[in-house]
CSV table of C-alpha atoms in Angstrom, one decimal:
chain,number,residue,atom,x,y,z
Z,1,MET,CA,8.9,-22.3,14.6
Z,2,SER,CA,8.8,-18.7,13.1
Z,3,ASP,CA,6.5,-19.6,10.1
Z,4,ARG,CA,4.0,-20.7,13.0
Z,5,ILE,CA,4.4,-17.8,15.0
Z,6,PHE,CA,3.8,-15.6,11.7
Z,7,GLY,CA,1.0,-17.9,11.2
Z,8,GLY,CA,-0.5,-17.4,14.5
Z,9,ILE,CA,-0.1,-13.5,14.4
Z,10,GLY,CA,-1.3,-13.6,10.9
Z,11,LEU,CA,-4.5,-15.5,11.8
Z,12,ALA,CA,-5.2,-13.1,15.3
Z,13,LEU,CA,-4.6,-10.1,12.7
Z,14,ALA,CA,-7.1,-11.4,10.2
Z,15,ILE,CA,-9.8,-12.2,13.1
Z,16,LEU,CA,-9.2,-8.6,14.2
Z,17,PHE,CA,-9.5,-7.1,10.9
Z,18,ALA,CA,-12.8,-9.4,10.6
Z,19,TRP,CA,-13.9,-8.3,13.9
Z,20,GLN,CA,-13.7,-4.6,12.9
Z,21,ALA,CA,-15.2,-4.9,9.6
Z,22,ALA,CA,-18.2,-6.4,11.3
Z,23,THR,CA,-18.4,-3.0,13.4
Z,24,ILE,CA,-19.1,-1.1,10.0
Z,25,GLN,CA,-22.3,1.0,10.0
Z,26,GLU,CA,-24.0,0.7,6.9
Z,27,SER,CA,-26.2,3.4,5.5
Z,28,PHE,CA,-29.6,2.9,4.6
Z,29,LEU,CA,-28.5,3.9,1.1
Z,30,SER,CA,-25.8,1.3,0.8
Z,31,ASP,CA,-25.3,-0.8,-2.5
Z,32,ILE,CA,-26.4,-5.0,-2.3
Z,33,VAL,CA,-22.8,-5.5,-1.3
Z,34,GLY,CA,-22.4,-3.0,1.0
Z,35,PRO,CA,-19.3,-1.6,2.8
Z,36,LYS,CA,-18.4,-4.9,5.1
Z,37,VAL,CA,-17.8,-7.3,2.2
Z,38,PHE,CA,-14.4,-6.2,1.0
Z,39,PRO,CA,-13.0,-6.3,4.5
Z,40,TRP,CA,-14.5,-9.6,5.2
Z,41,ILE,CA,-12.7,-10.9,2.0
Z,42,ILE,CA,-9.3,-9.6,2.8
Z,43,ALA,CA,-9.9,-11.3,6.4
Z,44,ALA,CA,-10.5,-14.8,4.3
Z,45,VAL,CA,-7.8,-14.2,2.6
Z,46,MET,CA,-5.5,-13.2,5.2
Z,47,ALA,CA,-6.8,-16.1,7.6
Z,48,LEU,CA,-6.4,-19.0,4.9
Z,49,ALA,CA,-3.1,-17.8,4.1
Z,50,SER,CA,-2.2,-18.1,8.1
Z,51,VAL,CA,-3.7,-21.5,8.5
Z,52,TYR,CA,-1.4,-22.5,5.9
Z,53,PHE,CA,1.7,-21.6,7.8
Z,54,LEU,CA,0.2,-23.1,10.8
Z,55,ILE,CA,-0.5,-26.4,9.0
Z,56,LYS,CA,2.5,-26.6,6.7
Z,57,PRO,CA,5.4,-24.3,8.0
Z,58,ASP,CA,9.2,-24.0,5.9
Z,59,PRO,CA,11.4,-26.6,8.0
Z,60,ALA,CA,14.2,-24.2,7.3
Z,61,PRO,CA,13.1,-20.6,6.5
Z,62,ASP,CA,15.7,-18.3,4.5
Z,63,TRP,CA,15.4,-15.0,6.8
Z,64,PRO,CA,17.0,-12.1,5.2
Z,65,ARG,CA,20.1,-10.5,6.9
Z,66,ALA,CA,20.1,-7.8,9.4
Z,67,GLY,CA,20.5,-5.1,7.0
Z,68,ARG,CA,17.3,-6.2,4.6
Z,69,LEU,CA,15.1,-6.4,7.7
Z,70,ALA,CA,15.8,-2.7,8.6
Z,71,GLU,CA,15.0,-1.9,5.4
Z,72,ILE,CA,11.8,-3.8,5.3
Z,73,ALA,CA,11.3,-2.0,8.7
Z,74,VAL,CA,12.0,1.4,6.9
Z,75,ALA,CA,9.4,0.3,4.3
Z,76,ALA,CA,6.8,-0.2,6.9
Z,77,ILE,CA,7.7,3.1,8.5
Z,78,VAL,CA,7.1,5.1,5.3
Z,79,MET,CA,3.7,3.4,5.1
Z,80,LEU,CA,2.8,4.3,8.2
Z,81,LEU,CA,3.9,8.2,7.7
Z,82,TYR,CA,2.1,7.8,4.3
Z,83,ALA,CA,-1.2,7.2,5.9
Z,84,GLN,CA,-0.3,10.2,8.8
Z,85,LEU,CA,0.4,12.3,6.0
Z,86,LEU,CA,-2.2,11.6,3.1
Z,87,PRO,CA,-5.0,14.2,4.6
Z,88,GLU,CA,-1.9,16.8,5.0
Z,89,LEU,CA,-0.3,16.3,2.0
Z,90,GLY,CA,-3.2,15.0,-0.1
Z,91,PHE,CA,-3.2,12.0,-2.2
Z,92,VAL,CA,-1.3,13.1,-5.0
Z,93,ILE,CA,1.9,14.3,-3.0
Z,94,ALA,CA,1.7,11.8,-0.4
Z,95,THR,CA,1.4,9.0,-2.9
Z,96,ALA,CA,4.1,10.3,-5.1
Z,97,LEU,CA,6.7,10.6,-2.6
Z,98,ALA,CA,5.7,7.0,-1.0
Z,99,ALA,CA,6.0,5.4,-4.3
Z,100,GLY,CA,9.0,7.4,-5.1
Z,101,TYR,CA,11.0,6.4,-2.0
Z,102,LEU,CA,9.6,2.7,-1.9
Z,103,THR,CA,10.5,2.1,-5.9
Z,104,TRP,CA,14.1,3.6,-5.4
Z,105,ARG,CA,14.5,1.2,-2.3
Z,106,LEU,CA,13.8,-1.6,-4.7
Z,107,GLY,CA,16.3,-0.7,-7.1
Z,108,SER,CA,15.3,1.8,-9.5
Z,109,ARG,CA,17.8,5.0,-9.8
Z,110,PRO,CA,16.7,8.1,-8.1
Z,111,VAL,CA,15.6,10.3,-11.1
Z,112,ALA,CA,13.3,6.9,-12.4
Z,113,SER,CA,12.0,6.4,-8.8
Z,114,ALA,CA,10.6,10.3,-8.9
Z,115,VAL,CA,9.3,9.6,-12.3
Z,116,ILE,CA,7.8,6.4,-11.5
Z,117,GLY,CA,6.3,7.6,-7.9
Z,118,ILE,CA,4.8,10.8,-9.8
Z,119,GLY,CA,3.7,8.8,-12.8
Z,120,THR,CA,1.8,6.3,-10.2
Z,121,SER,CA,0.5,8.8,-8.4
Z,122,LEU,CA,-1.1,10.7,-11.3
Z,123,GLY,CA,-2.3,7.8,-13.0
Z,124,ILE,CA,-4.0,6.2,-10.1
Z,125,TYR,CA,-5.5,9.9,-9.0
Z,126,VAL,CA,-7.0,9.8,-13.0
Z,127,VAL,CA,-8.7,6.5,-12.5
Z,128,PHE,CA,-10.2,7.1,-9.4
Z,129,ARG,CA,-10.8,10.5,-9.1
Z,130,LEU,CA,-11.8,11.7,-12.6
Z,131,LEU,CA,-13.0,8.4,-14.0
Z,132,LEU,CA,-14.5,6.3,-11.4
Z,133,GLY,CA,-15.3,9.8,-9.2
Z,134,LEU,CA,-14.0,8.6,-5.8
Z,135,SER,CA,-13.2,11.1,-3.0
Z,136,LEU,CA,-9.4,11.5,-2.4
Z,137,ALA,CA,-7.8,13.5,0.0
Z,138,ARG,CA,-6.9,16.7,-1.1
Z,139,GLY,CA,-3.8,18.4,-0.7
Z,140,PRO,CA,-2.6,22.1,-0.4
Z,141,LEU,CA,-2.5,22.8,-4.0
Z,142,GLY,CA,-6.2,21.7,-4.3
Z,143,PHE,CA,-6.2,18.6,-5.7
């Protein structure tokens, strides 16, 4: 039963996501693909996965214990905080903090998590900002 609830919520979110993607304003200077295609692909994959859960649910799902559910909830809150703090702290700092915390909760030691967070943040920054020239949120340090 819980898989069907999950599938129904996922399908509703996929429909909402596709509807919101359809409202994206396109510039007359956009490329051939346009800004709507990638969100529509995500919505389609999400819808297909959700329909699978609706059609073929697990007869005896194995739910995590309350402590693990709390950790999942905290990870979701960290991702929401990441989205809120991204414009304030900038991409590099916000990503380093979020990635560091999440890797720590996945089992890395604190120092290793800090190194992983910083490395992940700088690696993504180099690829997206320096190599691809995409705009990322600037922080108080100017990058």
